[in-house]
Coordinates of C-alpha atoms and ligand atoms in Angstrom, one line a residue:
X172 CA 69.6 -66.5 -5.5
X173 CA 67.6 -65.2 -2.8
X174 CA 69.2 -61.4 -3.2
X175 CA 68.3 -61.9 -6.8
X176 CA 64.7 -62.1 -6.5
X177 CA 64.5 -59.1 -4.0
X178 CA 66.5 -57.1 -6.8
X179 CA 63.7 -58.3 -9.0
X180 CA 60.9 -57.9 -7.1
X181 CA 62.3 -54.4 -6.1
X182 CA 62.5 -53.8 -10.1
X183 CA 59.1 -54.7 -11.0
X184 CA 57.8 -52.6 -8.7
X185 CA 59.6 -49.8 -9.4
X186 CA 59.0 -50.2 -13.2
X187 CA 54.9 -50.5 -12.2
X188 CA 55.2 -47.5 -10.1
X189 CA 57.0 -45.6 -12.7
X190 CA 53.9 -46.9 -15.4
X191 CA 51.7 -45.9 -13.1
X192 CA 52.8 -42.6 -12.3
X193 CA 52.7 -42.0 -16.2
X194 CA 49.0 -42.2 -16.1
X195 CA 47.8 -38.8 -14.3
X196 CA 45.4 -37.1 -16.1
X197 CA 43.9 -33.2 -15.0
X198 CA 40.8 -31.9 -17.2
X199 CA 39.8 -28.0 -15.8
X200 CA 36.8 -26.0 -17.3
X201 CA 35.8 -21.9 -16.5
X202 CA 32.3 -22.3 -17.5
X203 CA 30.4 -22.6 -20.7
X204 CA 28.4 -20.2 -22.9
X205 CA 31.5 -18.3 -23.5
X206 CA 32.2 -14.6 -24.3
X207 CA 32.5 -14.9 -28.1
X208 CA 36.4 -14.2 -29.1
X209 CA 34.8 -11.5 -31.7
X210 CA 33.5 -9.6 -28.5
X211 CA 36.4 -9.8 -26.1
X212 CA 38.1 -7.0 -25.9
X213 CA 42.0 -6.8 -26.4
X214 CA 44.0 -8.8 -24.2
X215 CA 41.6 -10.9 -22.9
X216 CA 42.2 -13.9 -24.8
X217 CA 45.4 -13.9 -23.6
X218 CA 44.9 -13.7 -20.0
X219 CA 42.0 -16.3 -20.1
X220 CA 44.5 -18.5 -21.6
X221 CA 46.8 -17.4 -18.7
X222 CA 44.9 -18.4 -16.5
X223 CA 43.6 -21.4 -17.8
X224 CA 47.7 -22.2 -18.1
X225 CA 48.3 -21.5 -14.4
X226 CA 45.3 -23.3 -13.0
X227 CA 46.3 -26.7 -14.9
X228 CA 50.4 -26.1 -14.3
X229 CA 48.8 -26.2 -10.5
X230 CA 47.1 -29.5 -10.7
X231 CA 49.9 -30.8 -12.4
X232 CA 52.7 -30.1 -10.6
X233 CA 51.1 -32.0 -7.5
X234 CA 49.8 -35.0 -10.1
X235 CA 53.5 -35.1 -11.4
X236 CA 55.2 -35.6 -8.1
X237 CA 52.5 -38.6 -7.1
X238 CA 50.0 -36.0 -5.4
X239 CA 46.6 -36.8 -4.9
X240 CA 43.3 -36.5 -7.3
X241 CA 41.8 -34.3 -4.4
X242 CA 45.0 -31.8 -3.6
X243 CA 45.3 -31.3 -7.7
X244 CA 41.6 -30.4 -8.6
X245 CA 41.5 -28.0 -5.1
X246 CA 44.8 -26.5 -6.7
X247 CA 43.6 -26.2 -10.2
X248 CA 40.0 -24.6 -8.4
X249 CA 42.0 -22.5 -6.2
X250 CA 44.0 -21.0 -9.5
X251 CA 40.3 -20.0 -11.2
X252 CA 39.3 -18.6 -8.3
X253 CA 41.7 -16.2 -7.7
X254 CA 41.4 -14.6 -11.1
X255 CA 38.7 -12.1 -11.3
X256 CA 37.8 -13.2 -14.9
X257 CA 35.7 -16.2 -13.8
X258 CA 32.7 -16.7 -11.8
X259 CA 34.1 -17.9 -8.8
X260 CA 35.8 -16.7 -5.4
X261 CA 37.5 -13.1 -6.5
X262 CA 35.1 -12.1 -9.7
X263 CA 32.0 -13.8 -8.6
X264 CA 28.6 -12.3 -9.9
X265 CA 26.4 -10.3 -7.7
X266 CA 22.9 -11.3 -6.3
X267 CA 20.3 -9.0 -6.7
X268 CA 20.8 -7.2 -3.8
X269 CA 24.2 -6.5 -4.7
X270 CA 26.4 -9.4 -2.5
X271 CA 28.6 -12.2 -3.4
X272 CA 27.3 -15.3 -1.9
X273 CA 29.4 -18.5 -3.1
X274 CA 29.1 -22.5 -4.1
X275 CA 31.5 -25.0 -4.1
X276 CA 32.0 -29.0 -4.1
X277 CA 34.6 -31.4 -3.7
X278 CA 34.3 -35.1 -3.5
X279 CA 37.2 -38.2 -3.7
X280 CA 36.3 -41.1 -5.8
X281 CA 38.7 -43.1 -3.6
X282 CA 36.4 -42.7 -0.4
X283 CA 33.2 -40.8 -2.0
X284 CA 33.7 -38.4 0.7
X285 CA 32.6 -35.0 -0.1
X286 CA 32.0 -31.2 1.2
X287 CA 30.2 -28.4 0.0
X288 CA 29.4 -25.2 1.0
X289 CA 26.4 -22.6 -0.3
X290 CA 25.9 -18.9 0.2
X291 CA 29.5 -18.2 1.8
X292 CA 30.7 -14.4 1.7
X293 CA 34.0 -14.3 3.5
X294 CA 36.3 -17.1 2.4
X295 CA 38.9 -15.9 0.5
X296 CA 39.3 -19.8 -1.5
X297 CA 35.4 -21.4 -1.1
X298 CA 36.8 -24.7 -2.5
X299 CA 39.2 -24.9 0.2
X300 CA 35.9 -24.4 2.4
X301 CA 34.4 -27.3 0.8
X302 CA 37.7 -29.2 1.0
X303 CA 37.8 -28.8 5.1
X304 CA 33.9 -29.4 5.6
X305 CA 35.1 -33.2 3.8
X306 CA 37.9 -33.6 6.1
X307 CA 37.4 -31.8 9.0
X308 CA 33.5 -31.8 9.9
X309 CA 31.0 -34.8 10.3
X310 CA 28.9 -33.4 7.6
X311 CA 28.9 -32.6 3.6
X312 CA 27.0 -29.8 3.1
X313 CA 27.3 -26.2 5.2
X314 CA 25.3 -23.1 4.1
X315 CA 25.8 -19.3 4.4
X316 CA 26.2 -17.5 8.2
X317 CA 27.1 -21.4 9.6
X318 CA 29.7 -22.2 6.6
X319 CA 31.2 -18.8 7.5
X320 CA 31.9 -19.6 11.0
X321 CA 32.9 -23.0 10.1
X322 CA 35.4 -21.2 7.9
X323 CA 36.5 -18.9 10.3
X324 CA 36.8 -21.8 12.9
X325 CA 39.2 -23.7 10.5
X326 CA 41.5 -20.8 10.2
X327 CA 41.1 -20.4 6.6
X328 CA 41.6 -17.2 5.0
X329 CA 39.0 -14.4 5.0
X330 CA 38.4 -11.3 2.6
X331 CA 36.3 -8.5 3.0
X332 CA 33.3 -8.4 0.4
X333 CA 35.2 -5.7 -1.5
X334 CA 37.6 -8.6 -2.7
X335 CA 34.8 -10.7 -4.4
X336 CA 33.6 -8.0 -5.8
X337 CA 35.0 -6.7 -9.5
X338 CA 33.5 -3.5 -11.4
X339 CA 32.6 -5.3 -14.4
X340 CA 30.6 -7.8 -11.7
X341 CA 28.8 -4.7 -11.1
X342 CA 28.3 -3.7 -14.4
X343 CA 26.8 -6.9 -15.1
X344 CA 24.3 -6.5 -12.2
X345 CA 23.3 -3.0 -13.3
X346 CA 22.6 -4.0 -17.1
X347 CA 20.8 -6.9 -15.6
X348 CA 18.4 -4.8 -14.0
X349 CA 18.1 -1.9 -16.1
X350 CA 16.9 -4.1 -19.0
X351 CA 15.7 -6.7 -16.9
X352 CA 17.1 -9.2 -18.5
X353 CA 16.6 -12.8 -17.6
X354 CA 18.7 -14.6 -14.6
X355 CA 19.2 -17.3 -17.0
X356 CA 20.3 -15.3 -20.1
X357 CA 23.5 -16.6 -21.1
X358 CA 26.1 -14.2 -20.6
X359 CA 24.4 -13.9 -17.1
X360 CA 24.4 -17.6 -15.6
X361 CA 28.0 -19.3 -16.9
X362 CA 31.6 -18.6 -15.8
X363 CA 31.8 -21.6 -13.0
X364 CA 35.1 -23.3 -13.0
X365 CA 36.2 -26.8 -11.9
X366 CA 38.9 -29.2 -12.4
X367 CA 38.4 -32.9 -12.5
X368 CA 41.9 -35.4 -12.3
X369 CA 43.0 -39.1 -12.2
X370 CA 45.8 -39.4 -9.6
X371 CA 49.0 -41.4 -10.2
X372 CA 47.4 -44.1 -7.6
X373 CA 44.3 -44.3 -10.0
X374 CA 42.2 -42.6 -8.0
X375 CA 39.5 -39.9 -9.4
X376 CA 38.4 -36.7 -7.7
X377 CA 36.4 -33.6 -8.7
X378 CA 36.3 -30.1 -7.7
X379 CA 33.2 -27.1 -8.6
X380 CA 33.4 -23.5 -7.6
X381 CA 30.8 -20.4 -8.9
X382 CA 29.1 -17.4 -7.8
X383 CA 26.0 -18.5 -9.7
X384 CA 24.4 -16.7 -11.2
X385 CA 23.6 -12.6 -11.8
X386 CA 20.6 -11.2 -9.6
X387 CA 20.2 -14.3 -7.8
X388 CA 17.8 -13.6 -5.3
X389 CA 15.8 -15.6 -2.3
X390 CA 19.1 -17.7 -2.0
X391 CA 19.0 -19.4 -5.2
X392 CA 21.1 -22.6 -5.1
X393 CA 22.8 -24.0 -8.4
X394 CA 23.9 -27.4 -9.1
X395 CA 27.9 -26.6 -8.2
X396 CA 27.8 -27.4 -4.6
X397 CA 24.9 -30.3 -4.9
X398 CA 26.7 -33.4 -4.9
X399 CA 25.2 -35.6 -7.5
X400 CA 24.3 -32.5 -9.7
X401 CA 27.4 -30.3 -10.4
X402 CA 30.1 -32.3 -8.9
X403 CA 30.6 -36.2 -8.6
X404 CA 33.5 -38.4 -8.0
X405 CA 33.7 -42.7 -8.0
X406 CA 36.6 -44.5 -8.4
X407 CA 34.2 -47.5 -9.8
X408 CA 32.7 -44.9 -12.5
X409 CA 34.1 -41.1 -13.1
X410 CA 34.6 -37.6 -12.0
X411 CA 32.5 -35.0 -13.3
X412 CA 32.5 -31.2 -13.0
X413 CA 29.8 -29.5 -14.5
X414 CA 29.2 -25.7 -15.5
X415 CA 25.7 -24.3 -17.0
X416 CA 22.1 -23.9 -16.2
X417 CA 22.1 -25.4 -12.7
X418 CA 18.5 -25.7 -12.6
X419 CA 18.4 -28.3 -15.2
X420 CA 21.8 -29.8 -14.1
X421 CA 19.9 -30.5 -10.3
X422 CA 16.8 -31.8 -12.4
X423 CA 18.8 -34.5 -14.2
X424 CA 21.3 -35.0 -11.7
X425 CA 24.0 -34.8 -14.4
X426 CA 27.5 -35.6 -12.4
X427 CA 25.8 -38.5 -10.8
X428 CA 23.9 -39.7 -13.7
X429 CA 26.8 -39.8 -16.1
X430 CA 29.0 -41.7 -13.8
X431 CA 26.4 -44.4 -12.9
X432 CA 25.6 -45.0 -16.8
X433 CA 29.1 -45.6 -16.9
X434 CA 29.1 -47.9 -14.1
X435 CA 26.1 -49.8 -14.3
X436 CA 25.6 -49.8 -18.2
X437 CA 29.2 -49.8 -19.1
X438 CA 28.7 -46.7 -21.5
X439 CA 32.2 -44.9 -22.7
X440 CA 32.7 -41.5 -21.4
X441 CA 32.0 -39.8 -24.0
X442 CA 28.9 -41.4 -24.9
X443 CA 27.9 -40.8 -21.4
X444 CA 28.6 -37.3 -21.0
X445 CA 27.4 -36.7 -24.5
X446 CA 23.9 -38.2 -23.3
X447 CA 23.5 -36.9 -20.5
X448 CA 23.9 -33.4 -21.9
X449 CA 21.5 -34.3 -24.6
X450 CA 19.0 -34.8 -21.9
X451 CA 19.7 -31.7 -20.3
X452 CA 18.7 -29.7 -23.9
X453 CA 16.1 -31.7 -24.6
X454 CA 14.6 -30.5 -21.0
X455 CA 15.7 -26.8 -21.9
X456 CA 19.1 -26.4 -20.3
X457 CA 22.5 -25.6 -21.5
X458 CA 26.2 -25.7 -20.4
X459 CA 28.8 -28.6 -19.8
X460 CA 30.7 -30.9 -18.3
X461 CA 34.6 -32.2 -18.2
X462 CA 35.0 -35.8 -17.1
X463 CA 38.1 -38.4 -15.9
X464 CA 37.7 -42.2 -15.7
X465 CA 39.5 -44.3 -13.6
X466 CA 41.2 -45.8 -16.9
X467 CA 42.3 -42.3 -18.0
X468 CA 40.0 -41.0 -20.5
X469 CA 39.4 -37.0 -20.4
X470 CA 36.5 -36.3 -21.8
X471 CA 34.2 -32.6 -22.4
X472 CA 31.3 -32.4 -23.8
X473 CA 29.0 -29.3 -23.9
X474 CA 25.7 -27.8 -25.8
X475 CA 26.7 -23.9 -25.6
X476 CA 28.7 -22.1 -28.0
X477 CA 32.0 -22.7 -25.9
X478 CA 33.2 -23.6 -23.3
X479 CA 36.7 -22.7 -21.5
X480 CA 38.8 -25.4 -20.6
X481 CA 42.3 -27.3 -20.8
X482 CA 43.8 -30.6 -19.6
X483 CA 47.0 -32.2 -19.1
X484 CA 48.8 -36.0 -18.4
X485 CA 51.9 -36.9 -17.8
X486 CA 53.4 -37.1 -21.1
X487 CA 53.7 -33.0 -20.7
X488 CA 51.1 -32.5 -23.3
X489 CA 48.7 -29.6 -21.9
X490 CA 46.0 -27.8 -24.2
X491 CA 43.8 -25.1 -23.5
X492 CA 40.2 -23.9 -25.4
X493 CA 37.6 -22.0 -25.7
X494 CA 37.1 -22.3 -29.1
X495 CA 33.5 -22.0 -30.2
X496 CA 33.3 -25.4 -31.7
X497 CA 33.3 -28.7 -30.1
X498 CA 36.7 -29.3 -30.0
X499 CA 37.8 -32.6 -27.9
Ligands
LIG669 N1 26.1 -23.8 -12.6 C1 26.1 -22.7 -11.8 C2 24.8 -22.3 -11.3 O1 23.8 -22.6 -11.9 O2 24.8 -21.7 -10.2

């Protein structure tokens, strides 16, 4: 009798941790505003969507094996930014005097531990920066020169600034100040990436990475590394990764905000997200956000023209978008 209960016991656990394991969920985004498909030129539809494949087969593969929320979204990030057709690591726009100086968050909804780093130059993977100032400092936030020797200190990889930096970066800068066209025009101020995922253990994490934004100058800081702004993770609420006019994302507090209307008012993720991106037009700001809940929604919502992105769950269904309508 007795053996018979163990066998049972042992059963129903295995049969919840096989239930729960089904439950992973990965959303990944690689900025808003989008490139309009009419103006890309041939090819590069495909290898966004390339991309956008190998960043969420990354999460997945460690959310499919019983990884953590944390290891996925750095994976996913790590992906993004090591294609030079995003806004982040390798491909990250210029400041206005002609550097790469990078953001990036990371924060577990398990622990609400977080890292972030501002202004780095020389790490090859700034989310993995951001990932070892949350696990291996006493602090959340580095910036520039100190975050670089923090990095180097940690043993993480290193690249020399010609790495970062891509011709059509360049090309960006000049038109930007030959015409002088605004730091916040569109095409000048989106390409972030992040990835946002619920863990097989039910836990939430999220995960931002940019360059900012073209002819930055007087060391301009966006909402991707500010915890609270770009990047927010809770277990009792959401994760959110955000990608747009940071200005306006800092001003509302947009990761932060939608998670704590979720928490405290009990508003759906969608609704929330939807709101709080509302409030950021209303104030004059554009971009958007992807979002996981603890119960396994996955959820975008955004007020540019597009916005890349993709997600994935364990039933092996994966999609990937950039479609200029608000596809869900
Ligand atoms: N959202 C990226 C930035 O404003 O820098």
């Amino acid at each position: 009798m007795r053996t018979l209960l163990i066998l049972g016991a042992l059963l129903m656990s295995s049969a919840a941790h096989a239930q729960v394991k089904a439950d992973w969920k990965l959303v990944i985004h690689g900025g808003a505003g989008t490139i309009r498909k009419a103006n890309m030129p041939p090819g590069k539809e495909q290898e966004l969507h390339a991309a956008l494949d190998r960043a969420l087969a990354a999460g997945s593969k460690i959310l499919s094996s019983g990884g953590s929320a944390p290891d996925a979204v750095e994976a996913s990030v790590r992906v993004l930014e090591d294609d030079p057709n995003f806004n982040a690591g390798r491909g990250s726009v210029f400041t206005y005097d002609g550097d790469n100086e990078m953001d990036s968050s990371i924060m577990d909804g398990r622990t609400r531990a977080a890292g972030a780093v501002t202004g780095v130059t020389a790490t090859k993977n700034p989310i993995s920066l951001a990932r070892a100032v949350m696990e291996k400092s006493e602090h959340v936030f580095l910036s520039r020169e100190g975050a670089n020797e923090f990095s180097r200190q940690q043993g993480l990889e290193q690249a020399a600034p010609d790495y970062f930096a891509t011709p059509e970066r360049r090309r960006q800068l000049e038109v930007f100040k030959s015409k002088k066209v605004s730091a916040l025009d569109i095409e000048y101020k989106f390409g972030t990436v992040g990835a946002v995922a619920l863990d097989s253990s039910g836990h939430v994490a999220a995960a931002t990475s940019t360059g900012g934004m073209t002819g930055k100058r007087w060391g301009r800081i966006g909402d991707s590394p500010i915890i609270g702004a770009g990047t927010y993770a809770d277990d009792r609420g959401c994760a959110v990764s955000g990608t747009g006019w940071g200005e306006y994302f800092i001003r509302v507090g947009v990761a932060h905000e939608i998670c704590a209307r979720m928490r405290l008012d009990g508003a759906a993720a969608q609704t929330a997200a939807d709101d709080v991106m509302a409030e950021v037009k209303a104030l004059g700001g554009d971009g958007g956000v992807i979002v996981v809940t603890p119960k396994g929604d996955m959820v975008y919502s955004f007020n540019t023209a597009g916005m890349y992105r993709g997600k994935a769950d364990a039933t092996g269904r994966s999609t990937r978008l950039y479609s200029e309508a608000q596809e869900r």
